[in-house]
Amino acid sequence: MDWDQFDLNPKTIAALKKADIKSVKEILNLSGADLQRLMKLSSADIQCLLKTVSRALRRSSMLTALQLYQDQDHLTSQHQKLSLGCSVLDNLLKGGIPLVGITELAGESSAGKTQISLQLCLCVQYPYKYGGLESGAVYICTEDVFPSKRLQQLIDQQHKLRADVPAEVIQKIRFGNSIFVERAADLDTFQQCITRRLSLLLARGMVRLVVIDSIAALFRCEFSPAEAALKARYLQTFGAQLHSLSTRFRTPIMCINQVWVLGSRVTPALGITWANQLLMRLMVSRVSLPGHSSGAASHGAGTRRTLSVVFAPHLPPSFCYYTVQLEGVKGIK
Amino acid sequence: MQREVGTLPLAPALRARLAAAGFQTAQELLDTGPGGLSKEIGISREEALEALRVVRQECHGDAARTAGGSGTTRKCTALELLEEEQTQGFIITFCSALDSILGGGVQLTKITEICGAPGVGKTQLCMQLAVDVQIPECFGGVAGEAVFIDTEGSFMVDRVVDIAAACVQHCHLIAEAQQEEEHRKALETFSLENILSHIYYFRCRDYTELLAQVYLLPEFLSEHSKVRLVVIDGIAFPFRHDFEDLSLRTRLLNGLAQQLIIIANDHKSAVVLTNQMTTRIGQSQSTLVPALGESWGHAATVRLIFHWDNSQRLATLYKSPSQKESTIPYHITCHGFRDVQPPAVSHSTAGTELNPRKRPRTEEEKQ
């Protein structure tokens, strides 16, 4: 750390170098008394040091809520969201997935989680004016194999799903090229994937969406009840790392989660430790409707699928119905 | 900042050189910076830095004095403290049940902690308070401004807009009912844009940034003396990972608590913190308790725990020096934080007051 660049007394700078203090974080971690002792400076000098380094770290970081509200720049605005590719679903979420933070999509198997995630991987590639982020996606598989056939079906049918986008725009996008599939079946591989591969792809601007399918699978077998504290630490570390990447690169992180069935209630897996990491929690469910014969003509006529908002800072608890068709997931008004 | 150079506590020789070089106000000195200063008046860089440090301290001291802050201890009797406390403002929450168990609302000069599971409404209450602190005095508010420190990225400005619009609407209804001149006048400046422009938003991405921001708060509050609310949403998130050494975490949290107590007192502001819940594994069962450990429990003066009972949201006053422990239900509507049932509509003027603690006006005061 080059202390000379700070607005500090040369006496303080010399003391910092002599005490071998290398970062602002170190200074703020030490107590006032420790700093005085290490650097042999008076308490007034130490207070001055603390204020100076704090100022340097937090230079021009204040915004008023009005500035946040009026910011329309698609690179910084809170109003910018990632569309789901369907206006009904986007309306439920008041625009789409927020760009900063971890969004969870929880539900039983075959409820539609993977369908929605695949759809997002295509939506992110559209231009900003069509609700995309003009970039690719990373899809991290932790248990099942990546559904490439289904992805190809969706790509072929994009013109049908996205009738709001001109055909020539859709044709120009090479959907398959911008989806990076990673496999991480255990915690260590997953850790590596986040810290190396993900950081690289994000830093190069090649992706602006991360899908993790699923987070629960990583924790299913590996922990005995006695290791609850260790499991919690992993969850908190992953949560913090993903959150940090999301903030740095303004990239939504979509985590698919499974559910536990407790009596009559269905709750997302991984408990409150994981829930504390989330910005937004969505749930999908699938209910067989009574009174339909098993030989129903159109696919899925006997099921009702629901997408609900469990919590989000900007949305009330609400839900809508949707179907899964050949071209993708579409909300029902 | 506009102090004349001649009045600053610097060595006379130095003052003479500054005057000769054409410096007139303290602000000019600060703008020039140490490098420029040492060149202009021919002193060493060390001396320039020292001089600037003195100038900054003087200006900060001036601002603190005019803002009513005190850096020295003062003696007073318990009666004086009681009287002072009774005139302290409260920031109402728009949920009258919650205001009443708190004794009037979120109290200035105290630290209030809100704990709860994700999604129960902690951030919603913080956003509501950032709006409510700005309610003009004639409507029963404290006419203050708000600082919002966000560590999780959960401050969604669109939601704040909804809450602020509903609050303005509410005040308009009161003004129409009461037809008083001062209400109309206050509403001229109590608009959506004004409210948003007085919420000062800071985003801290890790605990180092949070610590740095809190070191800078006293200076910020001196410059923005109308701030009456400091929100940190949430205090737990940056401190619950990345700590191999829990004793370091405890020490940093204690230091933070001390600084916040001083800030709350010196600047007559309410400090509101949100905290997460964690599972404590007991012998036969596990319970949800506030995160950050036992010693953190002493940091806040007032502790609220938000929780669910099936689908009803409940708020429990868990710790307070003056109010008893109680639980009330609340709602979060599209307008913000509210009671479960609207309070009984009363047609007297006292009933349309927002703040139940506001003393009714007497004839002498009206002059």
XYZ file of C-alpha atoms in Angstrom:
700
model
C 0.000 0.000 0.000
C 1.418 3.328 -1.031
C 0.738 5.487 2.012
C 2.214 8.551 0.344
C -0.877 8.964 -1.778
C -2.974 9.644 1.331
C -3.352 13.096 2.796
C -1.282 12.150 5.847
C 1.389 13.712 7.968
C 4.856 12.392 6.964
C 5.325 11.423 10.605
C 2.212 9.209 10.382
C 3.310 7.734 7.070
C 6.698 6.832 8.528
C 5.020 5.233 11.533
C 2.729 3.178 9.253
C 5.655 1.890 7.261
C 7.655 1.103 10.366
C 4.769 -0.815 11.943
C 4.422 -2.730 8.678
C 0.746 -1.892 8.286
C -0.260 -2.771 4.765
C -3.904 -1.886 4.269
C -6.770 0.325 5.342
C -8.542 -2.801 6.559
C -5.705 -3.506 8.981
C -5.892 0.000 10.373
C -9.637 -0.181 10.933
C -9.350 -3.623 12.525
C -6.937 -2.449 15.179
C -8.221 -0.748 18.290
C -7.289 2.861 19.039
C -5.052 1.741 21.878
C -3.267 -0.831 19.703
C -2.688 1.745 16.999
C -1.218 4.185 19.471
C 1.071 1.530 20.839
C 2.171 0.171 17.443
C 2.768 3.515 15.850
C 3.823 5.485 18.902
C 1.530 8.347 18.009
C -0.818 10.414 20.116
C -4.533 9.705 20.285
C -5.279 12.882 18.304
C -2.951 11.705 15.532
C -4.650 8.332 15.495
C -8.104 9.911 15.245
C -6.844 11.977 12.346
C -5.429 8.867 10.683
C -8.712 6.989 11.070
C -10.710 9.846 9.589
C -8.296 10.286 6.690
C -8.251 6.652 5.627
C -12.019 6.400 6.070
C -12.461 9.419 3.867
C -10.216 7.938 1.211
C -12.110 4.645 1.272
C -15.547 6.256 1.107
C -14.823 9.104 -1.268
C -17.962 10.369 -3.028
C -20.141 7.464 -2.047
C -23.264 9.286 -1.000
C -26.384 9.430 -3.101
C -29.761 10.809 -2.195
C -32.817 8.642 -2.729
C -33.897 11.207 -5.317
C -30.756 10.587 -7.351
C -31.383 6.846 -7.155
C -34.934 7.377 -8.339
C -34.012 9.667 -11.219
C -31.116 7.547 -12.458
C -32.169 6.149 -15.822
C -28.733 5.067 -16.996
C -29.025 1.371 -17.771
C -25.593 0.763 -16.305
C -26.451 2.005 -12.826
C -30.203 2.412 -12.484
C -32.225 0.454 -9.944
C -35.087 0.491 -12.414
C -33.128 -1.800 -14.729
C -34.172 -5.429 -14.216
C -33.729 -8.726 -16.066
C -36.929 -9.618 -17.861
C -38.291 -13.168 -17.713
C -39.398 -12.966 -21.334
C -43.087 -12.829 -20.522
C -44.988 -9.667 -19.680
C -47.287 -11.382 -17.168
C -44.378 -12.786 -15.186
C -42.507 -9.475 -15.447
C -45.542 -7.657 -14.060
C -45.631 -9.957 -11.059
C -42.020 -8.975 -10.356
C -42.487 -5.304 -11.295
C -40.071 -5.523 -14.177
C -38.117 -8.710 -13.613
C -35.197 -9.981 -11.576
C -33.231 -7.263 -9.718
C -29.661 -6.987 -10.974
C -27.914 -6.913 -7.617
C -28.518 -9.676 -5.103
C -29.331 -13.351 -4.865
C -32.781 -14.434 -6.052
C -33.947 -17.866 -5.039
C -36.347 -20.045 -6.981
C -37.567 -22.894 -4.796
C -40.013 -25.684 -5.472
C -40.641 -29.404 -5.739
C -39.164 -31.341 -8.599
C -40.835 -30.904 -11.997
C -42.453 -27.681 -10.856
C -40.655 -25.704 -13.557
C -37.533 -24.299 -11.919
C -35.156 -25.448 -14.631
C -37.555 -24.242 -17.341
C -37.611 -20.735 -15.906
C -33.830 -20.713 -15.470
C -33.190 -21.786 -19.047
C -35.541 -19.083 -20.227
C -33.599 -16.496 -18.233
C -30.357 -17.661 -19.864
C -31.851 -16.701 -23.196
C -33.525 -13.490 -22.001
C -30.250 -12.084 -20.675
C -28.808 -12.091 -24.194
C -31.322 -9.647 -25.623
C -30.611 -5.905 -25.935
C -31.395 -3.649 -22.968
C -34.497 -2.271 -24.589
C -35.999 -5.754 -24.707
C -35.295 -6.416 -21.046
C -31.981 -8.200 -21.496
C -28.442 -7.342 -20.437
C -26.694 -7.962 -23.775
C -24.515 -10.627 -22.282
C -24.285 -14.359 -21.632
C -25.015 -16.636 -18.695
C -23.239 -19.195 -16.539
C -25.236 -22.290 -15.636
C -23.727 -24.247 -12.760
C -25.115 -27.784 -12.518
C -24.673 -29.510 -9.204
C -26.590 -32.696 -9.737
C -28.393 -33.335 -13.005
C -26.881 -33.154 -16.421
C -27.485 -29.904 -18.296
C -30.685 -30.114 -20.416
C -29.115 -29.181 -23.755
C -31.903 -30.657 -25.858
C -34.497 -28.556 -24.121
C -32.266 -25.493 -24.476
C -32.071 -26.081 -28.216
C -35.871 -26.362 -28.415
C -36.217 -23.054 -26.601
C -33.650 -21.379 -28.859
C -35.507 -22.578 -31.966
C -38.779 -21.210 -30.641
C -37.571 -17.826 -29.414
C -39.361 -15.969 -32.169
C -42.614 -17.452 -30.891
C -42.013 -16.600 -27.237
C -40.626 -13.137 -27.891
C -43.176 -11.769 -30.330
C -42.292 -8.335 -28.912
C -38.813 -8.479 -30.476
C -38.222 -7.982 -34.238
C -37.164 -11.169 -36.037
C -33.883 -9.715 -37.297
C -32.798 -8.917 -33.748
C -33.477 -12.480 -32.621
C -31.680 -13.962 -35.601
C -28.518 -12.026 -34.833
C -28.114 -13.491 -31.370
C -26.005 -16.645 -31.143
C -27.779 -17.986 -28.076
C -25.868 -21.223 -27.688
C -22.469 -19.523 -27.755
C -23.062 -17.405 -24.708
C -24.233 -19.984 -22.204
C -21.359 -21.427 -20.186
C -22.167 -24.686 -18.442
C -20.147 -25.651 -15.387
C -20.371 -28.802 -13.301
C -19.759 -28.709 -9.558
C -20.974 -31.733 -7.672
C -19.285 -31.078 -4.338
C -18.479 -28.127 -2.104
C -14.823 -27.754 -2.987
C -15.429 -27.807 -6.725
C -18.224 -25.316 -6.232
C -15.945 -23.048 -4.209
C -13.320 -23.190 -6.958
C -15.935 -22.488 -9.570
C -17.116 -19.342 -7.832
C -13.737 -17.929 -6.967
C -11.994 -18.703 -10.241
C -14.212 -19.439 -13.202
C -17.102 -17.182 -12.283
C -14.903 -14.201 -11.396
C -13.106 -14.561 -14.704
C -16.229 -14.713 -16.835
C -17.751 -11.777 -14.981
C -14.601 -9.678 -15.111
C -14.398 -10.175 -18.855
C -18.002 -9.038 -19.265
C -18.976 -12.277 -20.928
C -21.843 -13.093 -18.605
C -24.449 -11.090 -16.722
C -26.446 -13.927 -15.202
C -25.445 -16.781 -12.928
C -27.758 -19.756 -12.431
C -27.001 -22.351 -9.759
C -29.020 -25.527 -10.207
C -29.305 -26.377 -7.400
C -27.786 -25.017 -4.210
C -29.533 -27.625 -2.062
C -27.924 -30.575 -3.831
C -24.488 -29.484 -2.599
C -25.564 -29.893 1.004
C -27.732 -32.975 0.851
C -25.449 -35.762 1.892
C -22.376 -34.126 3.269
C -23.428 -32.989 6.715
C -24.474 -34.847 9.811
C -26.750 -33.016 12.269
C -23.774 -32.411 14.522
C -22.034 -30.501 11.769
C -24.718 -27.825 11.618
C -22.264 -25.062 12.446
C -19.921 -26.096 9.645
C -22.776 -26.244 7.172
C -23.892 -22.784 8.264
C -20.390 -21.447 7.683
C -20.290 -22.816 4.161
C -23.678 -21.303 3.405
C -22.650 -17.925 4.777
C -19.361 -17.942 2.890
C -20.988 -18.881 -0.409
C -23.729 -16.359 0.185
C -21.219 -13.611 0.866
C -19.051 -14.491 -2.143
C -21.999 -14.635 -4.520
C -23.391 -11.424 -3.068
C -20.046 -9.712 -3.516
C -19.752 -10.813 -7.163
C -23.319 -9.749 -7.804
C -22.652 -6.290 -6.366
C -19.342 -5.788 -8.137
C -20.611 -6.793 -11.556
C -24.310 -5.868 -11.250
C -25.208 -9.412 -12.150
C -28.241 -11.297 -10.857
C -27.582 -14.625 -9.198
C -30.422 -17.109 -9.536
C -30.214 -19.987 -7.051
C -32.502 -22.941 -7.478
C -33.455 -24.591 -4.234
C -35.396 -27.654 -3.249
C -38.115 -27.817 -0.642
C -38.708 -29.721 2.545
C -42.169 -30.946 3.316
C -43.019 -30.478 7.016
C -46.477 -31.857 7.668
C -48.703 -29.846 5.384
C -46.281 -26.998 4.807
C -43.680 -26.810 2.133
C -40.612 -24.723 2.930
C -37.426 -24.115 0.989
C -34.444 -26.174 2.092
C -31.320 -25.003 3.917
C -33.073 -23.102 6.671
C -32.754 -19.578 7.910
C -28.988 -19.393 7.391
C -29.483 -19.550 3.645
C -32.649 -17.418 3.680
C -30.624 -14.628 5.323
C -28.436 -14.417 2.181
C -31.325 -13.749 -0.166
C -32.722 -10.561 -1.619
C -35.788 -12.206 -3.079
C -37.452 -15.599 -2.673
C -39.748 -17.057 -5.322
C -41.554 -20.377 -5.167
C -43.032 -22.509 -7.881
C -45.531 -25.240 -7.294
C -47.458 -27.627 -9.397
C -50.864 -28.968 -8.456
C -52.835 -31.642 -10.253
C -56.324 -30.376 -10.886
C -59.161 -32.773 -10.075
C -61.681 -33.702 -12.718
C -59.266 -34.115 -15.635
C -58.873 -37.496 -17.265
C -55.372 -38.820 -17.474
C -55.648 -38.887 -21.245
C -56.070 -35.106 -21.533
C -55.372 -33.875 -25.043
C -53.087 -30.914 -24.500
C -49.979 -31.334 -22.459
C -50.356 -30.312 -18.848
C -54.066 -29.524 -18.998
C -54.579 -31.264 -15.694
C -51.976 -29.290 -13.771
C -51.911 -25.808 -12.399
C -48.547 -24.163 -11.972
C -48.097 -21.206 -9.647
C -45.215 -18.767 -9.351
C -45.341 -16.855 -6.079
C -43.316 -14.117 -4.450
C -42.548 -15.211 -0.885
C -40.541 -12.138 0.032
C -38.835 -9.219 -1.668
C -38.109 -5.705 -0.410
C -40.081 -4.117 -3.235
C -42.910 -6.622 -3.827
C -45.939 -7.714 -1.835
C -46.525 -11.460 -1.401
C -48.360 -12.326 -4.618
C -48.605 -15.015 -7.241
C -49.650 -15.821 -10.776
C -50.317 -18.957 -12.786
C -48.201 -20.044 -15.704
C -47.816 -22.814 -18.257
C -44.822 -24.547 -19.738
C -45.128 -24.730 -23.496
C -42.762 -25.739 -26.259
C -41.504 -22.179 -26.604
C -41.072 -21.656 -22.895
C -42.724 -20.438 -19.714
C -45.651 -18.090 -20.105
C -47.764 -16.452 -17.419
C -51.514 -16.625 -17.511
C -53.322 -13.352 -16.982
C -15.728 27.231 6.633
C -15.892 30.940 6.051
C -13.747 31.704 9.089
C -11.214 34.412 8.436
C -7.626 33.252 8.481
C -6.775 35.862 11.078
C -9.085 34.227 13.617
C -7.651 30.708 13.330
C -5.456 29.387 16.166
C -2.238 29.250 14.140
C 1.195 30.656 14.923
C 1.260 34.430 14.285
C 4.158 34.099 11.841
C 2.201 31.558 9.846
C -0.891 33.743 9.846
C 1.179 36.650 8.562
C 2.522 34.551 5.686
C -0.972 33.370 4.777
C -2.294 36.907 4.753
C 0.653 38.043 2.625
C -0.026 35.252 0.148
C -3.639 36.403 -0.168
C -5.529 33.695 1.743
C -8.637 35.062 3.406
C -10.910 32.255 4.521
C -10.403 28.812 6.032
C -12.147 27.253 3.033
C -9.471 28.614 0.702
C -6.792 26.938 2.792
C -8.590 23.619 2.724
C -9.147 23.826 -1.011
C -5.480 24.481 -1.705
C -4.331 21.341 0.013
C -0.977 20.634 1.666
C 1.147 20.520 -1.485
C -0.112 23.816 -2.837
C 0.047 25.467 0.542
C 3.649 24.533 1.218
C 4.659 25.891 -2.185
C 2.670 29.112 -1.916
C 3.922 30.271 1.437
C 7.270 28.521 1.580
C 6.771 26.143 4.498
C 7.528 22.436 4.689
C 4.876 19.877 3.779
C 4.763 18.712 7.396
C 3.976 22.199 8.612
C 1.319 22.602 5.936
C -0.363 19.352 6.933
C -0.267 20.324 10.582
C -1.803 23.710 9.812
C -4.591 22.143 7.770
C -5.309 19.675 10.526
C -5.759 22.542 12.974
C -7.997 24.408 10.516
C -10.190 21.349 9.998
C -10.504 20.773 13.696
C -11.512 24.385 14.257
C -14.135 24.302 11.550
C -15.469 20.986 12.769
C -15.586 22.368 16.289
C -17.500 25.419 15.073
C -20.024 23.303 13.239
C -20.455 21.027 16.223
C -20.972 23.983 18.517
C -23.607 25.540 16.304
C -25.348 22.180 15.905
C -25.634 21.890 19.629
C -23.344 18.911 19.978
C -21.111 18.693 22.987
C -17.677 17.222 23.184
C -17.178 17.734 26.897
C -19.014 16.151 29.771
C -21.676 18.112 31.515
C -23.259 17.741 34.880
C -26.971 17.739 35.326
C -29.559 16.349 37.688
C -31.803 13.388 37.064
C -34.786 15.743 36.943
C -33.184 17.696 34.123
C -32.543 14.449 32.278
C -36.153 13.373 32.769
C -37.476 16.653 31.454
C -35.119 16.468 28.514
C -36.188 12.930 27.749
C -39.862 13.777 27.891
C -39.431 16.477 25.312
C -37.427 14.193 23.053
C -39.106 13.597 19.809
C -40.380 10.287 18.598
C -40.480 9.142 15.028
C -43.868 7.588 14.410
C -44.161 4.378 12.466
C -47.745 4.789 11.152
C -48.667 1.649 13.059
C -50.300 3.088 16.151
C -50.092 -0.206 18.023
C -46.335 -0.301 17.551
C -45.982 3.381 18.434
C -47.883 2.835 21.627
C -45.845 -0.130 22.856
C -42.720 1.903 22.133
C -44.087 4.776 24.170
C -44.739 7.086 21.232
C -42.575 5.790 18.418
C -38.893 5.291 17.702
C -37.140 7.528 20.186
C -34.459 10.063 19.310
C -31.067 9.739 21.038
C -31.601 5.986 21.489
C -30.513 2.931 19.546
C -33.374 0.712 18.436
C -32.667 -2.733 17.046
C -35.113 -4.637 14.880
C -34.529 -8.388 14.634
C -36.415 -10.840 12.484
C -36.356 -13.580 9.883
C -36.030 -12.636 6.203
C -39.174 -11.165 4.706
C -40.874 -10.207 7.946
C -40.640 -6.466 7.390
C -37.456 -5.050 8.929
C -36.394 -3.151 5.812
C -39.986 -2.013 5.284
C -40.030 -0.390 8.712
C -36.659 1.250 8.057
C -37.917 2.748 4.814
C -41.095 3.906 6.567
C -39.048 5.613 9.285
C -36.796 7.307 6.713
C -39.945 8.936 5.359
C -41.708 9.544 8.688
C -38.724 11.339 10.236
C -39.360 14.102 7.702
C -42.975 14.763 8.678
C -43.309 18.466 9.553
C -43.748 19.450 13.176
C -47.251 20.758 12.681
C -48.312 17.237 11.775
C -46.635 15.784 14.845
C -43.316 14.847 13.249
C -39.729 15.862 13.977
C -39.040 17.513 10.605
C -35.712 15.775 10.247
C -33.670 14.098 7.525
C -32.429 10.529 7.283
C -29.180 8.672 6.679
C -29.659 5.151 5.276
C -26.667 2.836 5.355
C -27.398 -0.269 3.299
C -25.153 -3.337 3.607
C -27.367 -5.834 1.806
C -28.593 -3.912 -1.211
C -32.215 -4.212 -0.150
C -33.058 -0.497 -0.410
C -35.384 -0.391 -3.424
C -36.174 3.211 -4.182
C -39.463 2.416 -5.932
C -40.812 1.072 -2.683
C -39.693 4.208 -0.822
C -41.567 6.253 -3.423
C -44.793 4.349 -2.664
C -44.333 4.855 1.073
C -43.498 8.549 0.706
C -46.441 9.205 -1.609
C -48.813 7.592 0.886
C -47.373 9.680 3.719
C -47.795 12.922 1.771
C -51.332 11.887 0.922
C -52.080 11.244 4.594
C -50.811 14.696 5.547
C -52.907 16.276 2.825
C -56.009 14.598 4.277
C -55.216 15.960 7.727
C -54.657 19.435 6.302
C -58.004 19.317 4.537
C -59.748 18.203 7.703
C -58.156 20.852 9.909
C -57.853 23.779 7.505
C -54.976 25.436 9.354
C -52.590 27.812 7.635
C -49.431 26.240 8.978
C -50.457 22.843 7.609
C -50.901 24.273 4.140
C -47.579 26.018 4.354
C -45.760 22.918 5.539
C -47.192 20.901 2.678
C -45.596 23.248 0.180
C -42.211 21.765 1.000
C -43.356 18.299 2.043
C -43.435 16.723 -1.388
C -42.254 13.419 -2.827
C -39.133 14.920 -4.355
C -38.215 16.757 -1.207
C -38.594 13.647 0.873
C -36.412 11.606 -1.475
C -33.757 14.305 -1.615
C -33.385 14.220 2.172
C -32.701 10.514 2.460
C -28.909 10.191 2.271
C -28.034 6.733 1.003
C -24.727 4.947 1.597
C -23.967 1.476 0.262
C -21.360 -0.470 2.238
C -20.168 -3.698 0.687
C -18.184 -5.162 3.555
C -17.505 -4.504 7.216
C -14.434 -2.367 6.509
C -16.531 0.042 4.453
C -19.145 0.063 7.211
C -16.560 0.867 9.884
C -15.115 3.633 7.724
C -18.575 5.075 7.086
C -19.377 5.195 10.794
C -16.067 7.009 11.470
C -17.170 9.634 8.984
C -20.733 9.938 10.286
C -20.122 12.580 12.989
C -18.649 14.930 10.398
C -21.483 14.223 7.977
C -24.091 14.825 10.673
C -22.446 18.094 11.632
C -22.665 19.237 8.048
C -26.242 17.979 7.723
C -27.560 19.073 11.069
C -31.185 18.290 10.292
C -30.590 14.539 10.229
C -32.630 12.885 12.978
C -32.413 9.257 11.899
C -29.535 6.947 11.059
C -30.506 3.531 9.731
C -28.068 0.655 9.295
C -29.776 -2.141 7.315
C -28.451 -4.657 8.334
C -25.737 -4.724 10.893
C -25.343 -8.524 10.879
C -24.777 -9.244 7.202
C -21.193 -7.949 6.889
C -20.161 -9.434 10.229
C -21.391 -12.998 9.841
C -18.771 -14.371 7.519
C -15.083 -13.721 7.054
C -14.251 -13.869 10.770
C -11.930 -16.623 11.862
C -11.334 -14.653 15.025
C -14.625 -14.054 16.806
C -12.985 -11.917 19.462
C -12.011 -9.432 16.742
C -15.631 -9.361 15.656
C -16.841 -8.744 19.205
C -14.337 -5.934 19.659
C -15.305 -4.271 16.365
C -19.008 -4.557 17.148
C -18.493 -3.081 20.615
C -16.557 -0.196 19.111
C -19.306 0.358 16.581
C -21.936 0.336 19.325
C -19.982 2.925 21.322
C -19.673 5.216 18.350
C -23.369 4.891 17.535
C -24.365 5.700 21.113
C -22.271 8.877 20.958
C -23.709 9.798 17.561
C -27.278 9.252 18.759
C -26.682 11.492 21.742
C -24.580 14.248 20.231
C -26.780 14.716 17.215
C -30.154 14.016 18.874
C -30.835 11.287 16.344
C -32.509 7.941 16.492
C -30.245 5.102 15.398
C -32.086 2.092 13.983
C -30.290 -1.169 13.247
C -31.650 -4.345 11.692
C -30.321 -7.728 12.731
C -30.772 -11.276 11.491
C -32.009 -14.278 13.425
C -30.001 -17.412 13.936
C -30.766 -20.821 15.337
C -29.596 -21.614 18.820
C -29.451 -25.335 19.352
C -30.745 -26.139 22.805
C -30.837 -29.460 24.589
C -34.224 -30.581 23.401
C -35.155 -28.009 20.795
C -33.734 -25.160 18.833
C -34.933 -21.579 19.008
C -34.482 -18.507 16.877
C -32.444 -15.810 18.563
C -30.956 -12.532 17.323
C -27.607 -12.953 15.609
C -24.200 -11.521 16.586
C -24.026 -13.066 20.011
C -24.792 -12.290 23.619
C -22.577 -9.252 24.035
C -24.170 -7.518 21.060
C -27.480 -7.779 22.888
C -26.323 -4.934 25.124
C -25.690 -2.510 22.291
C -29.226 -1.407 21.641
C -31.415 0.388 24.144
C -34.613 -0.932 22.605
C -34.957 -4.284 20.921
C -37.893 -5.305 18.753
C -38.331 -8.805 17.430
C -40.518 -9.291 14.375
C -41.891 -12.761 13.803
C -44.717 -14.748 12.271
C -47.690 -16.492 13.785
C -49.029 -18.495 10.845
C -49.605 -15.708 8.387
C -49.903 -12.833 10.853
C -46.888 -10.619 11.371
C -46.163 -9.786 15.005
C -43.839 -7.332 16.697
C -42.590 -8.017 20.210
C -40.947 -5.344 22.307
C -38.254 -7.466 23.847
C -36.095 -4.938 25.619
C -36.809 -1.391 26.680
C -35.751 0.731 29.647
C -39.187 2.232 30.133
C -41.856 0.151 28.408
C -43.007 -3.331 29.257
C -42.610 -6.355 27.023
C -45.601 -6.744 24.734
C -46.571 -8.092 21.360
C -48.748 -6.470 18.736
C -49.788 -7.457 15.209
C -48.935 -5.289 12.195
C -49.475 -5.198 8.466
C -47.433 -4.208 5.508
C -49.633 -2.682 2.850
C -48.817 -1.050 -0.460
C -48.656 2.219 1.499
C -46.146 0.913 3.989
C -46.093 -0.138 7.615
C -49.575 -0.085 9.137
C -51.890 -1.374 11.872
C -53.866 -4.527 11.347
C -57.154 -2.667 11.643
C -57.322 1.023 11.025
C -57.583 2.779 14.398
C -61.096 3.926 15.359
C -61.888 7.085 13.429
C -62.510 9.931 15.835
C -63.842 13.267 14.695
C -62.083 15.421 17.267
C -58.944 17.267 16.225
C -56.908 15.203 18.668
C -57.928 12.131 16.750
C -56.455 13.344 13.507
C -53.086 14.113 15.053
C -50.449 11.728 13.811
C -48.440 11.809 16.988
C -50.412 10.887 20.118
C -47.684 12.361 22.275
C -47.912 15.829 20.880
C -49.260 18.128 23.531
C -52.501 19.863 22.590
C -51.956 23.515 21.829
C -52.913 26.067 24.397
C -53.858 29.684 23.934
C -50.507 31.088 25.088
C -48.612 28.974 22.599
C -50.756 30.059 19.713
C -49.371 33.553 19.967
